[in-house]
Short mmCIF file of C-alpha atoms and ligand atoms in Angstrom, two decimals:
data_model
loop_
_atom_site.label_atom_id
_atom_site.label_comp_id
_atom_site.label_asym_id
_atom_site.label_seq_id
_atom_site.Cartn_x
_atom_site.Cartn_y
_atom_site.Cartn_z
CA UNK A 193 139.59 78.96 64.12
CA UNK A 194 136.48 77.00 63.63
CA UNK A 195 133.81 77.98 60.79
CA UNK A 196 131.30 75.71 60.03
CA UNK A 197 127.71 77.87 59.93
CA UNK A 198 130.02 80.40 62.22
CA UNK A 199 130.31 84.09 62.15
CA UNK A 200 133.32 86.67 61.93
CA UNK A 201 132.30 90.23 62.49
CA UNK A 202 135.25 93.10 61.01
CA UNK A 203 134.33 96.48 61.92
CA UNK A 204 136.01 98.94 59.52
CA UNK A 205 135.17 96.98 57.02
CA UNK A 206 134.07 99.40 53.82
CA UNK A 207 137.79 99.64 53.46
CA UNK A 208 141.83 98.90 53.29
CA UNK A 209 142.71 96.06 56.15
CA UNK A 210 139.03 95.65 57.29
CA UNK A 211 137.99 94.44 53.80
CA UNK A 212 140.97 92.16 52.84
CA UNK A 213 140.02 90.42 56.47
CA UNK A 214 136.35 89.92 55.05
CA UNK A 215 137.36 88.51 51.93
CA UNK A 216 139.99 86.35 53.59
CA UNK A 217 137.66 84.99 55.92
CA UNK A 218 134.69 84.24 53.82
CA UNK A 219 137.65 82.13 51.61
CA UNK A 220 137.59 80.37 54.49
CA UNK A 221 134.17 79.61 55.09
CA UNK A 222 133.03 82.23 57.61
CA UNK A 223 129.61 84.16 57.12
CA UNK A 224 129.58 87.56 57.78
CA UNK A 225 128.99 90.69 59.54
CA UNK A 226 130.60 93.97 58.06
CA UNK A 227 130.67 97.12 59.94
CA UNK A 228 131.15 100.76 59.14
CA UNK A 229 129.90 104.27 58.20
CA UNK A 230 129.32 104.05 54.48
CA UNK A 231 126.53 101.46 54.26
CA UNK A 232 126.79 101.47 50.14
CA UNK A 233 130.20 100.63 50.06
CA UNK A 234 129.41 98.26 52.28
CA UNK A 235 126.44 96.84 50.31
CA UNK A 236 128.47 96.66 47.11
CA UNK A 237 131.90 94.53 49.19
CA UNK A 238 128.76 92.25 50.25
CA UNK A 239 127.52 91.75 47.21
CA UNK A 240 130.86 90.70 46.17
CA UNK A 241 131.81 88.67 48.51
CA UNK A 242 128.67 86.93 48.64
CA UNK A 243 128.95 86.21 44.31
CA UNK A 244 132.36 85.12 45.24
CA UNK A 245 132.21 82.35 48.15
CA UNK A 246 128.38 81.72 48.29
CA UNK A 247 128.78 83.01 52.15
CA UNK A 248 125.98 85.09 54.22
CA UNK A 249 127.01 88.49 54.69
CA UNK A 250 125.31 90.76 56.89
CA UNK A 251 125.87 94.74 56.87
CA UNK A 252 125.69 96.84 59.63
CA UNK A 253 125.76 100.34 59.30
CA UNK A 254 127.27 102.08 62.41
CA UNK A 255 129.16 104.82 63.61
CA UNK A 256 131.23 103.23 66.64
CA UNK A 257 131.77 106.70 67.81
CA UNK A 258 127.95 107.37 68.47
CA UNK A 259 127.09 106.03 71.74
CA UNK A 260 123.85 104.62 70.37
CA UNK A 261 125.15 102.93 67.15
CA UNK A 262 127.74 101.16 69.45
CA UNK A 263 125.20 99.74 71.73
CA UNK A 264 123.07 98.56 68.79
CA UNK A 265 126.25 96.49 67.86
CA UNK A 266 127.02 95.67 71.49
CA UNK A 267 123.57 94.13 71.72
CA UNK A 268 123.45 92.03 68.48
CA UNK A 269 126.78 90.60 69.39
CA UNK A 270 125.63 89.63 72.65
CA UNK A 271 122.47 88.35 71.64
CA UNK A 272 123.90 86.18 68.71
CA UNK A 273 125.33 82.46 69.78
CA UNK A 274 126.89 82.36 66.23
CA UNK A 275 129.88 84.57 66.55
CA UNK A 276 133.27 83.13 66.26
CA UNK A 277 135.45 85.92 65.34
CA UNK A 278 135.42 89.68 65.81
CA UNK A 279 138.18 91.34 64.36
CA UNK A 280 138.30 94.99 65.91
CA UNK A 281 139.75 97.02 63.05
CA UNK A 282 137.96 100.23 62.89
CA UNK A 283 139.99 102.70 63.93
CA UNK A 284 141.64 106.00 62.88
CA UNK A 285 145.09 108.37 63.45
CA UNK A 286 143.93 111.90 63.91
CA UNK A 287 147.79 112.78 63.03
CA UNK A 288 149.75 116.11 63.81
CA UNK A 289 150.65 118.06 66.73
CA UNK A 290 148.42 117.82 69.52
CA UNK A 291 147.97 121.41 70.40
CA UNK A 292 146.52 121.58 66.77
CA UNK A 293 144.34 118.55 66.91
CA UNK A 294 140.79 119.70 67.28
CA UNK A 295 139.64 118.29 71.03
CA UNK A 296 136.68 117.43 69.29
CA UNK A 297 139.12 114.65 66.90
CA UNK A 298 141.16 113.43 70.01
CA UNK A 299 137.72 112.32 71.57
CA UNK A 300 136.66 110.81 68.58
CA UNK A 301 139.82 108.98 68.01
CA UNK A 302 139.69 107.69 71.96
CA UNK A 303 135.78 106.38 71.02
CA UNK A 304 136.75 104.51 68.02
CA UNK A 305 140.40 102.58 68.84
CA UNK A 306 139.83 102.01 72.33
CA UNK A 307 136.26 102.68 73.69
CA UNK A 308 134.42 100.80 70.99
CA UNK A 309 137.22 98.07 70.63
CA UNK A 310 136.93 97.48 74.59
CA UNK A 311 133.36 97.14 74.32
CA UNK A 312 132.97 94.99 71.64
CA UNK A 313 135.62 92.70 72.82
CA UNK A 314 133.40 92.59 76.32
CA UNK A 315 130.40 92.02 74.39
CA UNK A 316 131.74 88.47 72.73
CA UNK A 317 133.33 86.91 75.46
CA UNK A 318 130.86 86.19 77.84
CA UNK A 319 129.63 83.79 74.78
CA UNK A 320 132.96 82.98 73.59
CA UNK A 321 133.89 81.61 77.34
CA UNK A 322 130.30 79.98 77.49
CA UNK A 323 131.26 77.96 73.96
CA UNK A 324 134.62 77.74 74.96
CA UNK A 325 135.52 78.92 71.56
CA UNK A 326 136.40 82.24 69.68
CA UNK A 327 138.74 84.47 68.59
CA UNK A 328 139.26 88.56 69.00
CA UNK A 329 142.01 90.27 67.11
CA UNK A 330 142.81 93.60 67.64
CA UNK A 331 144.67 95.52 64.83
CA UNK A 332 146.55 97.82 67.06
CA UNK A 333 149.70 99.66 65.29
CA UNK A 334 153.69 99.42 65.31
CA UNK A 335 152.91 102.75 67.13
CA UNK A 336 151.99 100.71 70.06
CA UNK A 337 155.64 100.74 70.67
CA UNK A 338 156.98 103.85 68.72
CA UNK A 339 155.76 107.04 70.96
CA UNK A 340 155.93 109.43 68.04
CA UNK A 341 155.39 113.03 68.09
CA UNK A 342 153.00 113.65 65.21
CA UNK A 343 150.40 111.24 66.68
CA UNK A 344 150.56 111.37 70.44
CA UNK A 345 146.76 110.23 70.61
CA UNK A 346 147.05 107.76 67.71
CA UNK A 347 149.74 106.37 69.82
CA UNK A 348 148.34 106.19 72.75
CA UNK A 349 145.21 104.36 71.33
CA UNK A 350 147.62 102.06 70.18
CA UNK A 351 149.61 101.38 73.66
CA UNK A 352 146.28 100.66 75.29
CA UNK A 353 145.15 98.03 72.39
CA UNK A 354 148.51 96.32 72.92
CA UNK A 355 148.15 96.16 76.65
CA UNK A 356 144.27 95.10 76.59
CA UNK A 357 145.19 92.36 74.38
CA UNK A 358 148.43 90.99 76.25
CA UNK A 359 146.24 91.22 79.47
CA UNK A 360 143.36 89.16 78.10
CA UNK A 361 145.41 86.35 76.76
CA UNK A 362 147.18 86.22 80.17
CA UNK A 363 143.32 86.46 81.25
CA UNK A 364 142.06 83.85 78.87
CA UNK A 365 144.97 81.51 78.82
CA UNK A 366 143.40 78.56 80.13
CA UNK A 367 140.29 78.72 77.70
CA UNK A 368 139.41 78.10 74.82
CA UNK A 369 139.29 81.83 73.92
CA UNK A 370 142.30 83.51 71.58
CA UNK A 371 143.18 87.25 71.69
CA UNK A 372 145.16 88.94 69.02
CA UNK A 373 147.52 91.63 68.44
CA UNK A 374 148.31 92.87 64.95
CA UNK A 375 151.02 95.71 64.80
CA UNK A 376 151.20 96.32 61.01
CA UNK A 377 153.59 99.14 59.70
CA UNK A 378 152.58 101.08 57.27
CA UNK A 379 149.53 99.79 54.75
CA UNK A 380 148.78 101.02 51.83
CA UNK A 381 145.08 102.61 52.60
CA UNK A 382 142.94 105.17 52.83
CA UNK A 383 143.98 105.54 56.56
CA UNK A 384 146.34 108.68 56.09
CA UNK A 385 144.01 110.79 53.84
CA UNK A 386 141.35 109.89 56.62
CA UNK A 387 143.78 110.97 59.10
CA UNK A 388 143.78 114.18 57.24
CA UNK A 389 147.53 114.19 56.16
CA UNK A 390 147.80 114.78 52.43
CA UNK A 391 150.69 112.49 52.03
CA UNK A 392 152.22 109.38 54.14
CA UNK A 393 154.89 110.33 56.84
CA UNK A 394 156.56 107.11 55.48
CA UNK A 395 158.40 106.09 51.84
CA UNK A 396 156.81 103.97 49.72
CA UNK A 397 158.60 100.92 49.96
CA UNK A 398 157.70 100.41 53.10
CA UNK A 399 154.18 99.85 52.42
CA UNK A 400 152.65 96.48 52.34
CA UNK A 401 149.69 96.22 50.98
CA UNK A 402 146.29 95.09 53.04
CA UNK A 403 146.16 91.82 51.52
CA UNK A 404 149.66 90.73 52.42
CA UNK A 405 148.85 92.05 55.72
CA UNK A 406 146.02 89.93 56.64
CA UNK A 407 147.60 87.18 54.85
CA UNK A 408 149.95 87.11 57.25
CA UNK A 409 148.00 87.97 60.09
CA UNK A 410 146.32 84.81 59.35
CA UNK A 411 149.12 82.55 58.96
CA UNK A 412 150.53 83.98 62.48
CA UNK A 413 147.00 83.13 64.08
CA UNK A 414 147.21 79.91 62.76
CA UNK A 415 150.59 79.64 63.95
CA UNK A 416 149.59 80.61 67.37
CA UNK A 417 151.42 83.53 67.06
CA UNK A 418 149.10 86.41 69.45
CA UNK A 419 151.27 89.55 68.87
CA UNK A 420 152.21 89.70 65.08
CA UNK A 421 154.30 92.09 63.45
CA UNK A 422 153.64 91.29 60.14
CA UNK A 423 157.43 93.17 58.71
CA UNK A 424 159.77 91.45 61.49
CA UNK A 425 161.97 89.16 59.31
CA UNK A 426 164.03 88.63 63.10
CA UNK A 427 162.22 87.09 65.86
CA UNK A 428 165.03 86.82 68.16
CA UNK A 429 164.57 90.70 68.23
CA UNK A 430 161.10 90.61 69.50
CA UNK A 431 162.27 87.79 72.07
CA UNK A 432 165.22 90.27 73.25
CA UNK A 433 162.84 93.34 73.72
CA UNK A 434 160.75 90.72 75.59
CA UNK A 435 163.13 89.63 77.62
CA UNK A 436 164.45 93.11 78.23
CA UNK A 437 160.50 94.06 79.62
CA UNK A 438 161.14 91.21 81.53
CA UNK A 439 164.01 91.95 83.50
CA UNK A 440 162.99 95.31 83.80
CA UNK A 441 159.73 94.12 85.21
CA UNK A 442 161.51 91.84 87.67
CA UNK A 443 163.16 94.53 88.92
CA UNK A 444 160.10 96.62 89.18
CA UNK A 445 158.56 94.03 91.60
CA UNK A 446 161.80 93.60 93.28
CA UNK A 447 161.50 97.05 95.96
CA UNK A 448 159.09 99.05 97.56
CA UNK A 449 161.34 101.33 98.49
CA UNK A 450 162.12 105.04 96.68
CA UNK A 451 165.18 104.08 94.74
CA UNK A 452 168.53 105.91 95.94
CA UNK A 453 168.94 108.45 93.09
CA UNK A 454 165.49 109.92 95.00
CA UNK A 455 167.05 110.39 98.60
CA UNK A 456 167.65 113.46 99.85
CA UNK A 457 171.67 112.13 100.38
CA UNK A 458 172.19 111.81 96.96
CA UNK A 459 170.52 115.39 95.50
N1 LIG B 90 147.17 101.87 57.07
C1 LIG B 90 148.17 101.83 57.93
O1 LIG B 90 149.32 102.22 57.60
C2 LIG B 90 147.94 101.27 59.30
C3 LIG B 90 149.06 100.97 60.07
C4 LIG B 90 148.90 100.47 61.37
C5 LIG B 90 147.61 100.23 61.84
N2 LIG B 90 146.53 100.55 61.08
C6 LIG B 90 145.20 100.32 61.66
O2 LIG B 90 144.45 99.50 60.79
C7 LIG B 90 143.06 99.71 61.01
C8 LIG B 90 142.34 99.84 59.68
O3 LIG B 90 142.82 100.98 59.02
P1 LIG B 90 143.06 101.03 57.45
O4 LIG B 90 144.50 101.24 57.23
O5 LIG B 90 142.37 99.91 56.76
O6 LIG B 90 142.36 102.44 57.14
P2 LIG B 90 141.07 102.85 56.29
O7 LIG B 90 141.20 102.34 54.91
O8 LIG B 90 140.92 104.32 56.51
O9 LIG B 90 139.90 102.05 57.02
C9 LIG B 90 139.36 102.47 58.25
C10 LIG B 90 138.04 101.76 58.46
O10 LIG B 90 137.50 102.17 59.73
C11 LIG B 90 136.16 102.57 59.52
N3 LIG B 90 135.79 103.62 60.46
C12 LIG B 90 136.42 104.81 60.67
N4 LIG B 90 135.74 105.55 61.53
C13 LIG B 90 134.64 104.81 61.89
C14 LIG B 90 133.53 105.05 62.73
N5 LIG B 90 133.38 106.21 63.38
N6 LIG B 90 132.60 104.08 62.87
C15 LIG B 90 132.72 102.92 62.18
N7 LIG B 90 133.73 102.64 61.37
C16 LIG B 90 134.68 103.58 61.22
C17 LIG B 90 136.10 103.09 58.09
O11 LIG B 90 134.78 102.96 57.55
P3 LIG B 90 133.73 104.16 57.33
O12 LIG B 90 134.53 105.37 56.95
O13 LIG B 90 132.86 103.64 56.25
O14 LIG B 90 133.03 104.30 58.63
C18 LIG B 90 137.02 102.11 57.39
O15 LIG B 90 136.31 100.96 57.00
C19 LIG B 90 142.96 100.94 61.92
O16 LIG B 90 142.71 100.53 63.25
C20 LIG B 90 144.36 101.57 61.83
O17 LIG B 90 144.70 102.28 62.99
C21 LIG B 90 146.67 101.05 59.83
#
């Protein structure tokens, strides 16, 4: 990642992951663009940050749910040739059984992790191929690969940032342009009390906390790394699920044909 007189824009930034990627980045010489709900908290981590590193930081108060708000940031980013990075890290769980999830919630949740994260991401690379330069990361969840059944939707959300991401880099492999994925486990947040559980589904030691996540986010961008899972101590268990997708896959591709266990012969 380049970052002389660039920009990195973090949505989700008034809090948790969002801000330890703003504070991260500006240590490394990136101005600014913070996006969220809460403009004064966002404000104050400017302020900060700016004392700190002597960066520009730029706040943009939006909800990515409202249709408006999200064009508003669709346009600036499109507009702007000084974009380098968008991290895509707003986002939120709507927990608990489905049937008690308000519809209202499951739309919201679909808005924010995948609608506004898809449009974003299609909002920067037309520049980011014209440059020949940038970066998207996505933060998407170890849920992207843990169905679950206290967070169908949050799960699903999940499964389609995973997917989007692996499909762009396949997309983008021969540019200049690097996609993403972050699966973190649990962080400690304010995601679950804004998920409305009162306490985590998971024990406390196996929360990391946000710096340590984007910390080693970081270091697995830097290491080319494009899908990190920032708790895996064993690789060669990620390459053995990856090779099992791939033999599965291969066999996929293999037939057109019904397999037998179908045919009427073998009910
Ligand atoms: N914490 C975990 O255990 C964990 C694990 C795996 C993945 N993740 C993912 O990490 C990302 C960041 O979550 P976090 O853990 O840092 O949680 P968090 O502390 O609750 O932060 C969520 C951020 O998203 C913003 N946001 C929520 N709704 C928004 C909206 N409608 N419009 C604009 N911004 C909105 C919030 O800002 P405002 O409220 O100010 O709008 C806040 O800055 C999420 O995508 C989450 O799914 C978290």
């Amino acid at each position: 990642m380049s970052n002389r007189d660039r920009f990195a824009v973090v949505t989700g930034a008034s809090s948790g992951i969002g801000f330890a990627y703003a504070e991260r980045l500006a240590e490394r010489g990136f101005h600014l663009i913070l996006v969220a709900r809460r403009r004064d908290r966002l404000e104050e981590i400017a302020g900060r940050i700016r004392n700190k590193t002597a960066r520009t930081v730029e706040v943009v108060s939006a909800d990515l749910g409202n249709a408006a708000d999200l064009l508003r940031l669709e346009t600036l980013l499109t507009e702007r040739d000084d974009i380098e990075v968008l991290i895509n890290n707003a986002g939120l769980g709507a927990l608990g059984p489905t049937s008690k999830v308000p519809a209202s919630a499951l739309e919201n949740l679909v808005k924010i992790n995948v609608l506004a994260l898809t449009r974003l991401t299609h909002a920067v690379l037309p520049g980011f191929l014209r440059r020949n330069s940038g970066t998207v990361v996505n933060i998407a969840s170890i849920i992207a690969l843990m169905p679950t059944p206290s967070g169908a939707g949050y799960s699903g959300t999940k499964g389609y940032v995973l997917n989007f991401s692996r499909s762009l880099q396949m997309e983008l492999a021969k540019t200049g342009v690097t996609v993403q994925a972050v699966l973190p486990g649990p962080v400690r947040t304010e995601f679950f009390e804004a998920s409305g559980l009162t306490e985590a589904p998971f024990p406390d030691e196996l929360f990391m906390s946000a710096p340590e996540l984007v910390d080693s986010a970081l270091a697995a961008l830097d290491q080319g790394e494009l899908v990190c899972l920032p708790a895996l101590e064993d690789m060669t268990l990620w390459t053995a699920f990856e090779d099992a997708r791939a033999t599965l896959i291969r066999a996929l591709t293999s037939s057109g044909r019904p397999a037998t266990r179908y045919s009427t012969s073998a009910r």
